[in-house]
Coordinates of C-alpha atoms in Angstrom, one line a residue:
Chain K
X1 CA 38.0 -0.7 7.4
X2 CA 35.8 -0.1 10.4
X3 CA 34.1 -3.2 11.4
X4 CA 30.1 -3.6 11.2
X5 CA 30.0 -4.6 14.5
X6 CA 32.6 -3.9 17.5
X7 CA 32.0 -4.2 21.0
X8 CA 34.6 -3.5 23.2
X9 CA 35.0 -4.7 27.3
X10 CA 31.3 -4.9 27.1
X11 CA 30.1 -6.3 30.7
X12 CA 25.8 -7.0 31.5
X13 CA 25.6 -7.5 35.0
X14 CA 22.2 -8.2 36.5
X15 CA 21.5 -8.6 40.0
X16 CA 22.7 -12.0 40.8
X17 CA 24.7 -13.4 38.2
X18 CA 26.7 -11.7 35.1
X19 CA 25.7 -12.4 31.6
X20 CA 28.7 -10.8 29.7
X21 CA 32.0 -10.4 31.1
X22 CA 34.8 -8.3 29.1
X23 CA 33.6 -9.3 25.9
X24 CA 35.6 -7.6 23.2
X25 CA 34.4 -9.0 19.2
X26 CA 34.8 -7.3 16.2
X27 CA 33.0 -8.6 13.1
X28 CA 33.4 -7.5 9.4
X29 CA 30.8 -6.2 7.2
X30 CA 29.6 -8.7 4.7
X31 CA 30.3 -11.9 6.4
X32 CA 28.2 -14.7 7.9
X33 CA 28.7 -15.1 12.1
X34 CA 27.8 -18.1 14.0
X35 CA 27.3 -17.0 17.3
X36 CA 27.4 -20.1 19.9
X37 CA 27.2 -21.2 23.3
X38 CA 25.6 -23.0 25.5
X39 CA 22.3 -22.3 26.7
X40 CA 22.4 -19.1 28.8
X41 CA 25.7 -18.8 28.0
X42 CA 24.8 -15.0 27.1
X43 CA 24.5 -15.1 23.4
X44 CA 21.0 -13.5 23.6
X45 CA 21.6 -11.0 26.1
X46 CA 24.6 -10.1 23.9
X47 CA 22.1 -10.0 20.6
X48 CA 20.0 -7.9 22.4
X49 CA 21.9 -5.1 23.6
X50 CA 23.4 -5.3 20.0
X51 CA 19.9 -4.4 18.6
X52 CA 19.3 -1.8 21.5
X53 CA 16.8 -3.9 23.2
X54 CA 19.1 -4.1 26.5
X55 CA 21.9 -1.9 27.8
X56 CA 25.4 -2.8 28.7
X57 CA 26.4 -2.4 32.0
X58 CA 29.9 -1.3 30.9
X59 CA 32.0 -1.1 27.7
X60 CA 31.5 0.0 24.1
X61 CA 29.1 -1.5 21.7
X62 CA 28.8 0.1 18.3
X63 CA 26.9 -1.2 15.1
X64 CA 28.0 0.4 11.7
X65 CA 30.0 3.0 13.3
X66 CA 27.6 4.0 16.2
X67 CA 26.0 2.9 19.3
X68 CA 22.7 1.5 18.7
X69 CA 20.4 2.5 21.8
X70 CA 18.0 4.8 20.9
X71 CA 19.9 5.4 17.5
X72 CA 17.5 5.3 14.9
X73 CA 20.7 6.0 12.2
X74 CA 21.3 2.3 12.9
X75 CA 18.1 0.2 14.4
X76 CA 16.5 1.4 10.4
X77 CA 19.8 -0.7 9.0
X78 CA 19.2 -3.4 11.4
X79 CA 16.9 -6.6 11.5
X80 CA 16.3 -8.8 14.8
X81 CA 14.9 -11.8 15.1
X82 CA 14.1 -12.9 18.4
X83 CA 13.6 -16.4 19.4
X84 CA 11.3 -15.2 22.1
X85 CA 8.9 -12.4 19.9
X86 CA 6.2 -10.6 21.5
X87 CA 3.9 -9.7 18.7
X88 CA 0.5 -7.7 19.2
X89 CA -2.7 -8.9 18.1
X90 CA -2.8 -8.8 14.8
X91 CA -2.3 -10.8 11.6
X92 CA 1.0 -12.4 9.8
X93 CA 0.2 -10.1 6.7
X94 CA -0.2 -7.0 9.2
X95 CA 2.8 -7.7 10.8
X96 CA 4.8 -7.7 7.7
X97 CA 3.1 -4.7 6.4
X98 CA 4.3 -3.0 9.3
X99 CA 8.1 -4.3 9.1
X100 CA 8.0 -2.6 5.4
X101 CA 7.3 0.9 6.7
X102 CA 10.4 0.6 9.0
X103 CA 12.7 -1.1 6.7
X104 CA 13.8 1.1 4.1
X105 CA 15.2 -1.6 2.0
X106 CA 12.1 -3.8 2.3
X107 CA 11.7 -6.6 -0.2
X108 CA 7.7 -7.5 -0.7
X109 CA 8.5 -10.3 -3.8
X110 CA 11.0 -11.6 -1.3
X111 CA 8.6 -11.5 1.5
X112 CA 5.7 -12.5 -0.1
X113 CA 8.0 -15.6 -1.3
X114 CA 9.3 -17.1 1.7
X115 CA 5.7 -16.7 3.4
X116 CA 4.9 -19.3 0.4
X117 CA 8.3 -21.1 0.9
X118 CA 6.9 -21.4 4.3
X119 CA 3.3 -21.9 4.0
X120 CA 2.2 -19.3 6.4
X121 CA -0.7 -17.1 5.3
X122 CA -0.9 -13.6 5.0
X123 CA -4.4 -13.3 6.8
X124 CA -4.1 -15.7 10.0
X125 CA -3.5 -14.4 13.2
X126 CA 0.0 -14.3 14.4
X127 CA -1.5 -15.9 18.2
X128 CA -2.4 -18.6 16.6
X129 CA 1.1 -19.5 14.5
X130 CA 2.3 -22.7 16.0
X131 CA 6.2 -22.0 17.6
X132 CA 7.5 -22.8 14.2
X133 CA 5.6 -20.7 12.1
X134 CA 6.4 -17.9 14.0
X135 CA 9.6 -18.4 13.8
X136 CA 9.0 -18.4 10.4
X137 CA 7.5 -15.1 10.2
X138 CA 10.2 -14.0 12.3
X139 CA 12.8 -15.2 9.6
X140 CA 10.4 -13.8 6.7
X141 CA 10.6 -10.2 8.4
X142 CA 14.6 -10.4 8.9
X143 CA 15.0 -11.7 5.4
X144 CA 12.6 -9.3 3.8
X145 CA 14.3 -6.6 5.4
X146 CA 17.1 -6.4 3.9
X147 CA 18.7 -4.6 6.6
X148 CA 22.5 -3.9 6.6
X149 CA 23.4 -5.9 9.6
X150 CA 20.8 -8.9 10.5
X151 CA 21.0 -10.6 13.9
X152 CA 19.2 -14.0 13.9
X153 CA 18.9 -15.4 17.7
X154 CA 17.6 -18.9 17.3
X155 CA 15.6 -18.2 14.6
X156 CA 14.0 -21.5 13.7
X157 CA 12.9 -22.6 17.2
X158 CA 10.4 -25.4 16.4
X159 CA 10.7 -25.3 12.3
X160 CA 10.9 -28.5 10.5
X161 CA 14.4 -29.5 8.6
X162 CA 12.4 -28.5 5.7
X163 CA 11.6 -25.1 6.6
X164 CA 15.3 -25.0 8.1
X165 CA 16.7 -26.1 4.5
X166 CA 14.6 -23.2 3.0
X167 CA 16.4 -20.8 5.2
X168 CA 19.5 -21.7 4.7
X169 CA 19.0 -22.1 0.3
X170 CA 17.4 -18.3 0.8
X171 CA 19.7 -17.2 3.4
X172 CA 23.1 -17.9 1.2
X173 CA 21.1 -17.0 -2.1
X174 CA 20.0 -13.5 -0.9
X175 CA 23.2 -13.1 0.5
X176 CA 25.2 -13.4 -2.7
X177 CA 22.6 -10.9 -4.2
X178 CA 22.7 -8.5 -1.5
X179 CA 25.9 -9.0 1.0
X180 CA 25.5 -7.8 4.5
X181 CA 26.3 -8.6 8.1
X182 CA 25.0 -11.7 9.9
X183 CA 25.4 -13.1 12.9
X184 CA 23.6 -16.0 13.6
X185 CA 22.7 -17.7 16.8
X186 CA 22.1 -21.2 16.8
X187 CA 22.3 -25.1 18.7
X188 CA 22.0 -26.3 15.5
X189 CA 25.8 -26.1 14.3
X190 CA 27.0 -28.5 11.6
X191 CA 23.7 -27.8 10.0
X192 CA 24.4 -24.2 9.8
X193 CA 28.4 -24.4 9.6
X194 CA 28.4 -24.5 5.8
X195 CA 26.9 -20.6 6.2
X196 CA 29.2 -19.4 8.7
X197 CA 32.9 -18.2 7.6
X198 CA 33.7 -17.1 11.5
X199 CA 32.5 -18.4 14.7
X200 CA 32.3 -16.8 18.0
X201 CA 31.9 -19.1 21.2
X202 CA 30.7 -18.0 24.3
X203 CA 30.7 -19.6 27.4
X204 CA 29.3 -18.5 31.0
X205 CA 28.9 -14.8 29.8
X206 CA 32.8 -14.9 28.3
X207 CA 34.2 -15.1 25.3
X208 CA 35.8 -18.7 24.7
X209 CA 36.6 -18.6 20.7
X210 CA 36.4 -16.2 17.9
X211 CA 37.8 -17.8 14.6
X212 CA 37.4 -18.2 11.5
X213 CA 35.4 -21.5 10.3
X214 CA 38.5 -22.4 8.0
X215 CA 41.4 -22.7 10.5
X216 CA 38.9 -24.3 12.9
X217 CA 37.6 -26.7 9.9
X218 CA 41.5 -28.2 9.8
X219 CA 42.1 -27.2 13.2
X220 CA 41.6 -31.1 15.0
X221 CA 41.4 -34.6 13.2
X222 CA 40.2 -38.0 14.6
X223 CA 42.7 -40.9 14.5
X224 CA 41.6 -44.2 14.4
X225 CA 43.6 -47.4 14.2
X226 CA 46.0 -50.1 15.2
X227 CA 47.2 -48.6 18.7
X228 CA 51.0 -48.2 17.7
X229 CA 50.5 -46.5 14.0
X230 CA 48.3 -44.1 15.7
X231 CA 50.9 -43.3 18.7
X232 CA 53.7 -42.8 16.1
X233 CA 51.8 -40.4 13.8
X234 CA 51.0 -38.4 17.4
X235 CA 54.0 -38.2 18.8
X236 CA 54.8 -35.2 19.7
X237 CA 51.8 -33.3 18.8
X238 CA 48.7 -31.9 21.3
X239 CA 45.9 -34.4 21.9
X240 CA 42.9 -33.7 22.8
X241 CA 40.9 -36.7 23.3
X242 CA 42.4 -40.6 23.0
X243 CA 40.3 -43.6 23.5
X244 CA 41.4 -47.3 23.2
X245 CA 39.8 -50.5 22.9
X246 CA 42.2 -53.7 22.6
X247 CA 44.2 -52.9 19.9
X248 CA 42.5 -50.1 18.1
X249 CA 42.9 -46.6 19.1
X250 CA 41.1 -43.3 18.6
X251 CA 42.3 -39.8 19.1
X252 CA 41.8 -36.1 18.4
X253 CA 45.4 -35.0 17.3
X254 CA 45.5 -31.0 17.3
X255 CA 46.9 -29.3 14.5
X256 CA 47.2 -29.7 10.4
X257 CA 47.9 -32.2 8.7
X258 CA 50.8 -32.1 6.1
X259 CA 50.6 -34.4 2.7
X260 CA 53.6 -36.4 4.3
X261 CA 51.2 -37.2 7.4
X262 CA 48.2 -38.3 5.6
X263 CA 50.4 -40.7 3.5
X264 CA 52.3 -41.9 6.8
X265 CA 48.4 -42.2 8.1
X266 CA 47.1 -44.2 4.7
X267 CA 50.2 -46.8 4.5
X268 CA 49.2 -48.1 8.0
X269 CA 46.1 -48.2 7.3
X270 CA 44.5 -45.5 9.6
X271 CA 41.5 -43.4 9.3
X272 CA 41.6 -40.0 9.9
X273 CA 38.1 -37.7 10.1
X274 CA 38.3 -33.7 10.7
X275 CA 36.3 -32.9 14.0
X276 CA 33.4 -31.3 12.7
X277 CA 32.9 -27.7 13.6
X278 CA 30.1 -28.7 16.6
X279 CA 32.6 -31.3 18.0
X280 CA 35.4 -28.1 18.1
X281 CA 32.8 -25.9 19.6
X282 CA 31.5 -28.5 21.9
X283 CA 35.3 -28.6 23.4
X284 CA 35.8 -24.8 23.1
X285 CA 32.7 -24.4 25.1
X286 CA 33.9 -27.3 27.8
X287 CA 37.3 -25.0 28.0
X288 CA 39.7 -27.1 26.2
X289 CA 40.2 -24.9 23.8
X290 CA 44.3 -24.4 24.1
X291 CA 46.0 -27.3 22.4
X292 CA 47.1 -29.5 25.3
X293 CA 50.6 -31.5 25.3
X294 CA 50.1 -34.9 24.1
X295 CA 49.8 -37.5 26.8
X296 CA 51.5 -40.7 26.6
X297 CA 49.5 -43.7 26.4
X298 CA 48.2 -46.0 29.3
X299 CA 49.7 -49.4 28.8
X300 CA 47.4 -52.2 28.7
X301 CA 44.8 -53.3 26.7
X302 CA 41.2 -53.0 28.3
X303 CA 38.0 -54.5 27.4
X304 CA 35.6 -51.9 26.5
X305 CA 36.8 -47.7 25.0
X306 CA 38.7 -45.8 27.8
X307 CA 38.2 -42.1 27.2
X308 CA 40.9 -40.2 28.6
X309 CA 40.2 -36.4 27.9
X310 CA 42.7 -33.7 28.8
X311 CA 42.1 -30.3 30.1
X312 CA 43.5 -26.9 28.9
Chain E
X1 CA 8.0 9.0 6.8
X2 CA 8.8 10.5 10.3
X3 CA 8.9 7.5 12.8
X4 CA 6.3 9.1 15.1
X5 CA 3.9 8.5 12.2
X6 CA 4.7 5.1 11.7
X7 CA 4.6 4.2 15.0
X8 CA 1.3 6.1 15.0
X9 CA 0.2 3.5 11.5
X10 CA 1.6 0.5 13.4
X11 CA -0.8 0.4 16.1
X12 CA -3.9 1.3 13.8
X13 CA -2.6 -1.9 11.6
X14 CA -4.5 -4.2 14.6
X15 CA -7.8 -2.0 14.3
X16 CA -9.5 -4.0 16.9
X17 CA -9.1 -2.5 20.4
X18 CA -9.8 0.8 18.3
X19 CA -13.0 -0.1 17.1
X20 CA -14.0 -0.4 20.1
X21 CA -14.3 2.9 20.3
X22 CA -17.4 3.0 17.9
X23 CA -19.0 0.4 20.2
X24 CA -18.8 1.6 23.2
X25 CA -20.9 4.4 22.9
X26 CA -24.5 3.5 21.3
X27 CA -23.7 0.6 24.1
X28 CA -23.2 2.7 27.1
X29 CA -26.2 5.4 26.0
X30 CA -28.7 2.5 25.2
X31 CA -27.6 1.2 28.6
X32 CA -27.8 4.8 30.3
X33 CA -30.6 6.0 28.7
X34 CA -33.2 2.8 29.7
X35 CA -31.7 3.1 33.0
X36 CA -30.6 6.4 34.3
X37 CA -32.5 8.4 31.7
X38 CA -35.9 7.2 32.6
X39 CA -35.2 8.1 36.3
X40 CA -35.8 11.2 37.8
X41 CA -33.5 14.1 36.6
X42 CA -32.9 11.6 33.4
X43 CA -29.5 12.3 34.0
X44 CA -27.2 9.0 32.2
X45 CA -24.4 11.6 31.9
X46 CA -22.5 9.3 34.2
X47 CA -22.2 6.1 31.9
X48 CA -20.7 8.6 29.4
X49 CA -17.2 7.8 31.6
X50 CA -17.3 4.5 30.3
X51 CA -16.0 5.8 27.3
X52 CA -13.2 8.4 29.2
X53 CA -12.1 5.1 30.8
X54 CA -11.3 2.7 27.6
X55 CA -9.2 5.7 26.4
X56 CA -7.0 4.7 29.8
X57 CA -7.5 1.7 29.0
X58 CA -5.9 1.7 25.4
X59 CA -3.4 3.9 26.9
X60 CA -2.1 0.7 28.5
X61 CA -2.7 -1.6 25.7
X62 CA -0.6 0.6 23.5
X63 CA 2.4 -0.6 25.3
X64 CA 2.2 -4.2 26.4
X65 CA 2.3 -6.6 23.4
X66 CA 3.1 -3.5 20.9
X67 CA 6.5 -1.9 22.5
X68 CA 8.5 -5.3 21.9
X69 CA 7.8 -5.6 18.1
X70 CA 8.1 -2.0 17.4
X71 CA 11.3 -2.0 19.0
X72 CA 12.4 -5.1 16.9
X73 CA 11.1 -3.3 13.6
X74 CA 13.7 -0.8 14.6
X75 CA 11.6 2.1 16.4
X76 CA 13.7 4.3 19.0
X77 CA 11.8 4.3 22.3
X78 CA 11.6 8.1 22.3
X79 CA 10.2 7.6 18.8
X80 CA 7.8 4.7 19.9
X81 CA 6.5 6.7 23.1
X82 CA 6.4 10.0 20.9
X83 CA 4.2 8.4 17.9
X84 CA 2.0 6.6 20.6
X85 CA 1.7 9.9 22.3
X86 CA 0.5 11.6 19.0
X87 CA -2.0 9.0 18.3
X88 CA -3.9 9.5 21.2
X89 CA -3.7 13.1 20.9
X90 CA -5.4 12.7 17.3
X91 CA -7.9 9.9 18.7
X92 CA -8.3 12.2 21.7
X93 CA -9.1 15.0 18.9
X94 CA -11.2 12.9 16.9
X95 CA -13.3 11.3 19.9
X96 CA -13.5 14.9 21.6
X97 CA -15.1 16.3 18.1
X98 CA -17.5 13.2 17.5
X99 CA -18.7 13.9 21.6
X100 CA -19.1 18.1 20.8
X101 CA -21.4 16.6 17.7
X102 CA -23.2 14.3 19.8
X103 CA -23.9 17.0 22.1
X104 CA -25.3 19.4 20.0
X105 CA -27.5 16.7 18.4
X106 CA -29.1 15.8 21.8
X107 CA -29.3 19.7 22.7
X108 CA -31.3 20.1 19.7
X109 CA -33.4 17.3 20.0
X110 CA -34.3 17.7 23.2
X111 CA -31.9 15.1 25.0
X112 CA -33.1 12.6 22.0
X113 CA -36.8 12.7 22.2
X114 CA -36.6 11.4 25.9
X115 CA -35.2 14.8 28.1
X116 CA -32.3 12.3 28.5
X117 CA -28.8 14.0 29.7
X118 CA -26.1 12.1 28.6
X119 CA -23.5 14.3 26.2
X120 CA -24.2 17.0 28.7
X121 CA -22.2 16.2 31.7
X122 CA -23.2 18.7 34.2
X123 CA -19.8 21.7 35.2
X124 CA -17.9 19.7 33.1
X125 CA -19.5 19.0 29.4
X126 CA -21.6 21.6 29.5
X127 CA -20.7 25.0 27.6
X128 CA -20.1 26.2 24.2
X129 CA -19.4 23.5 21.9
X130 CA -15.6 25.0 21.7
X131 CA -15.1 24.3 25.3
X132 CA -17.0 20.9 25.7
X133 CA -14.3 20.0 22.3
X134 CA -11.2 20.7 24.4
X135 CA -12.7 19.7 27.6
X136 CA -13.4 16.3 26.2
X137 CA -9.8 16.2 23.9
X138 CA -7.9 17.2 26.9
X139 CA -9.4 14.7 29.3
X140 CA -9.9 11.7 26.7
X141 CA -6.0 12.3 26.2
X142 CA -4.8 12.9 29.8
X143 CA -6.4 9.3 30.4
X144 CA -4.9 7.7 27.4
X145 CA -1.0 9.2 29.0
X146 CA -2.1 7.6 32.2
X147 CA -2.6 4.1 30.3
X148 CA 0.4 4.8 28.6
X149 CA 2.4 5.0 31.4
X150 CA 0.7 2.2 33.6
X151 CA 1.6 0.1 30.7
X152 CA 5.4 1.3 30.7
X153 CA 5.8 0.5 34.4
X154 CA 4.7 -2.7 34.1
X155 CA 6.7 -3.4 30.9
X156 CA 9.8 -1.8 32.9
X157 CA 8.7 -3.0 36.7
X158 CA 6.5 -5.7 36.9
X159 CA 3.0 -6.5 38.9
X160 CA 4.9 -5.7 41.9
X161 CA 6.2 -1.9 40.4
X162 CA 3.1 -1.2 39.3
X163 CA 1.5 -2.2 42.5
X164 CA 3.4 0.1 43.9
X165 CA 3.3 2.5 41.3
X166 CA -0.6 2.5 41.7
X167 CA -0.1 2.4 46.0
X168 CA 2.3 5.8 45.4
X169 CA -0.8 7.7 43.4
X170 CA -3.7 6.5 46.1
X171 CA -1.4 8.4 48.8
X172 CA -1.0 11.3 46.6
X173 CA -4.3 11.6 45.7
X174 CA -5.4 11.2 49.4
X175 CA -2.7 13.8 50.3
X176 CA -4.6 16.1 47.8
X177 CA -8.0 15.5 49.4
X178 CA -6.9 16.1 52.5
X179 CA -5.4 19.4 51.8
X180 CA -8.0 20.8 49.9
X181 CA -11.0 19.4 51.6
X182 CA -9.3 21.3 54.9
X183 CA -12.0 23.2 56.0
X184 CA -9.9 26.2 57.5
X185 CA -8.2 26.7 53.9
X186 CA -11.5 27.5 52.3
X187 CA -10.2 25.2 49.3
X188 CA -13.5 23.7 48.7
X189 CA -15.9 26.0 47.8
X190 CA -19.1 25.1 48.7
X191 CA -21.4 27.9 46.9
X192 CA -20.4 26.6 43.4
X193 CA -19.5 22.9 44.4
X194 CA -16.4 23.2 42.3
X195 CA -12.7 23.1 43.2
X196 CA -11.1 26.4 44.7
X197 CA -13.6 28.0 42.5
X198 CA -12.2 26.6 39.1
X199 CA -14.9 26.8 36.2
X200 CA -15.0 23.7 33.7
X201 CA -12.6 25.3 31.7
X202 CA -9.9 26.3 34.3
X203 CA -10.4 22.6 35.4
X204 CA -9.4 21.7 31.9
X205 CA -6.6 23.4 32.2
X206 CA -5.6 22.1 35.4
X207 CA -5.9 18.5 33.7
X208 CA -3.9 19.7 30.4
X209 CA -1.2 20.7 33.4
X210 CA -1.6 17.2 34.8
X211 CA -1.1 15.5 31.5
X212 CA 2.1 17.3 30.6
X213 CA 3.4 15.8 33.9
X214 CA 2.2 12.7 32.7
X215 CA 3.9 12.8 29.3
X216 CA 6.8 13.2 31.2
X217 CA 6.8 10.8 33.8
X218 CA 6.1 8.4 30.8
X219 CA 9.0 9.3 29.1
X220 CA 11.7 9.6 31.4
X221 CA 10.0 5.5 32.7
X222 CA 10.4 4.3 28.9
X223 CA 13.7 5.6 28.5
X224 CA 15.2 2.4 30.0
X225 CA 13.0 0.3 29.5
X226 CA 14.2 -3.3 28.4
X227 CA 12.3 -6.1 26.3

């Protein structure tokens, strides 16, 4: 099946610094994408010449079989929401008037109820939303769209966890109705990791991870307990992270863990927490992405954690 | 709907800077024709660019705030430039239809009761009412291109590209004084006061020329345009 989305070798260079380097992604139809990184890390730019808003210096970018730029075939199936939205003068109820002539699949019951959801009236003045509201109205036009493939780029920028919830509930709920691509930018990760069933990490303008949420889910698991237990149930296996303090230890063991281990783990008496999605990003993005070989433990017992983390 | 037309909708859904329009007249004639038009000659025609110059003027505002969003809604820039294009053509139209109107209006009435001149702009606005239509369409619209574009090289280039942009036209537009106000070329003439002997309508054609250059200096600017 030809993916919704594929960019290939794609490379944005501006004058003095390159946002995208080589990035090759390919991303199914009908899925939900969390695209991360760090700030300026190039996720916009990369939104952006996805929607045909930018160019690429080099490579291939095509969205539902085609290039985007100047294709109107594909920017009518496509919804953008832009943390950074110029809008003209004019009013919230205008603006979405204006989204349905363009969007062929537009929704005006599903428009008209998140701008309740919301609380954003049809007749004020976009120039006068505060930052979250128009980030509402950007979310209200995306949603209402209906658009094959939607690209969200920090789309709740000032919104309350509230209004956030309500995205999410009418996010997942219209998705199940009506499937389609997303790919959704965001800081915000373990709040939005129950959405997403792939990430895609970007770091410094290249591509750091591109998984799906399950393997990374089970992918790391925090340790914690009598120093000994926990070196025994590591041995031999990559570690990530290990911290100590007198004769407790914590670590981040890479890898599953198999019902023999997590009995091993519960008969001497240690705890073990999966590293939540942002934690796995947070390292991905820092470049220890690469299960490392384990390290053996510092002898000595010091006052006070040690945190010994080990690089790809 | 063809996209040219909804681009064309989407800047009419802000009616503001196009009501205006309707202002801007009575404003500029009330102003002309207390001033001006109870002077000797009571020729105001001269405030009647006042109006010529907002067209240039939404030209550029067409562009600025507008070109981001449409592009988000999903609009091509061909298509955007193209539908903006075609809405100052039928504004151009429009406007140029409601000036011929005026026109006639003051030519029957004696200039309004007070022998005031200001829908009859001498050589230029002052024919058949066929020719004072196009006249007016064609130069209404040739200012709204030059807004247009303005607009685009600032979106594309910046205060300091359209500085320039602005610097490049005062040297050509000097360049063209120069040459044609050479005396030994004759270029001026200085019987009819008009240029190389054009009348008001081969003027309007010269501008009609102009604007096609315009529409496609716009263009090929726009083309890569990023936002």
């Amino acid at each position: 099946m030809t993916p919704a989305i594929s960019v290939t070798d794609l490379t944005r260079r501006y004058r003095d610094h390159t946002a995208l380097d080589g990035i090759d992604i390919a991303i199914g139809g009908g899925t939900i994408t969390g695209l991360l990184g760090r700030n300026g890390a190039g996720k916009t730019t990369l939104l952006r010449i996805l929607a045909g808003h930018e160019f690429p210096s080099s490579g291939s970018v095509r969205v539902l079989g085609a290039p985007p730029a100047e294709n109107e075939d594909v920017l009518r199936r496509l919804a953008f929401v832009r943390e950074d939205q110029v809008y003209p003068d004019i009013k919230v109820g205008q603006a979405l008037r204006a989204a349905s002539w363009f969007h062929p699949n537009w929704d005006f019951e599903l428009a008209s109820a998140l701008l309740d959801d919301f609380g954003l009236r049809a007749d004020k003045a976009v120039k006068k939303l505060s930052r979250g509201q128009r980030s509402a109205l950007g979310i209200t036009i995306a949603m209402a769209a209906r658009a094959e493939v939607t690209l969200f780029d920090e789309p709740y920028a000032g919104l309350d966890a509230v209004a956030r919830q309500v995205f999410y509930d009418r996010l997942l709920a219209d998705f199940a109705r009506f499937p389609r691509t997303v790919v959704l930018s965001t800081h915000l990760i373990d709040e939005a990791a129950a959405l997403l069933e792939s990430v895609i990490v970007i770091d410094r303008g290249r591509l750091v991870l591109n998984a799906a949420t399950d393997v990374l889910r089970g992918l790391a698991t925090r340790v914690s307990g009598p120093c000994l237990a926990v070196d025994s149930l590591a041995e031999g296996r990559p570690v990530w992270e290990r911290r100590r303090l007198g004769s407790q230890a914590s670590i981040v063991m890479v890898g599953p863990l198999s019902a023999h281990d997590r009995e091993r783990a519960r008969s001497c008496g240690l705890d073990l927490t999966p590293l939540s999605l942002q934690q796995i990003v947070v390292r991905a993005a820092a470049g220890v992405l690469a299960p490392v070989p384990i390290r053996v433990p510092e002898t000595g017992f010091e006052a006070g954690f040690e945190t010994d983390r080990t690089g790809a | 709907m063809n996209t040219w037309i909804k681009v064309a909708r989407y800047h009419l859904v802000g009616p503001a800077s196009y009501l205006m329009l309707a202002w801007i007249l009575p404003f500029s004639f009330a102003v002309g024709a207390v001033t001006a038009g109870r002077a000797r000659g009571h020729d105001a025609a001269g405030y009647l660019a006042s109006f010529f110059i907002y067209f240039a003027v939404l030209g550029v505002r067409t562009i600025g705030r507008s070109l981001p969003f449409s592009l988000t809604l999903g609009a091509s820039r061909r298509s955007f430039y193209c539908g903006t294009a075609l809405l100052g053509m039928a504004l151009a139209l429009a406007c140029g239809l409601v000036l011929t109107a005026l026109q006639a209006v003051e030519r029957a009435t004696g200039g309004w009761g007070l022998s005031v001149r200001f829908f009859r702009v001498p050589y230029l606005l002052d024919g058949p009412w066929p020719a004072t239509w196009l006249t007016s369409a064609v130069g209404l619209f040739a200012l709204f291109v030059y807004g247009m574009w303005c607009g685009i090289v600032y979106s594309r280039w910046g205060l300091l590209g359209t500085l320039a942009f602005i610097a490049m036209q005062a040297l050509v537009v000097a360049a063209g004084v120069v040459v044609v106000t050479f005396d030994h070329w004759h270029l001026w003439s200085a019987a009819g006061g008009s240029l190389v002997g054009l009348t008001g309508l081969g003027l309007t054609g010269v501008i009609a020329a102009l604007t096609v250059l315009l529409l496609a200096g716009g263009h090929a600017t726009i083309r890569r345009v990023t936002v």
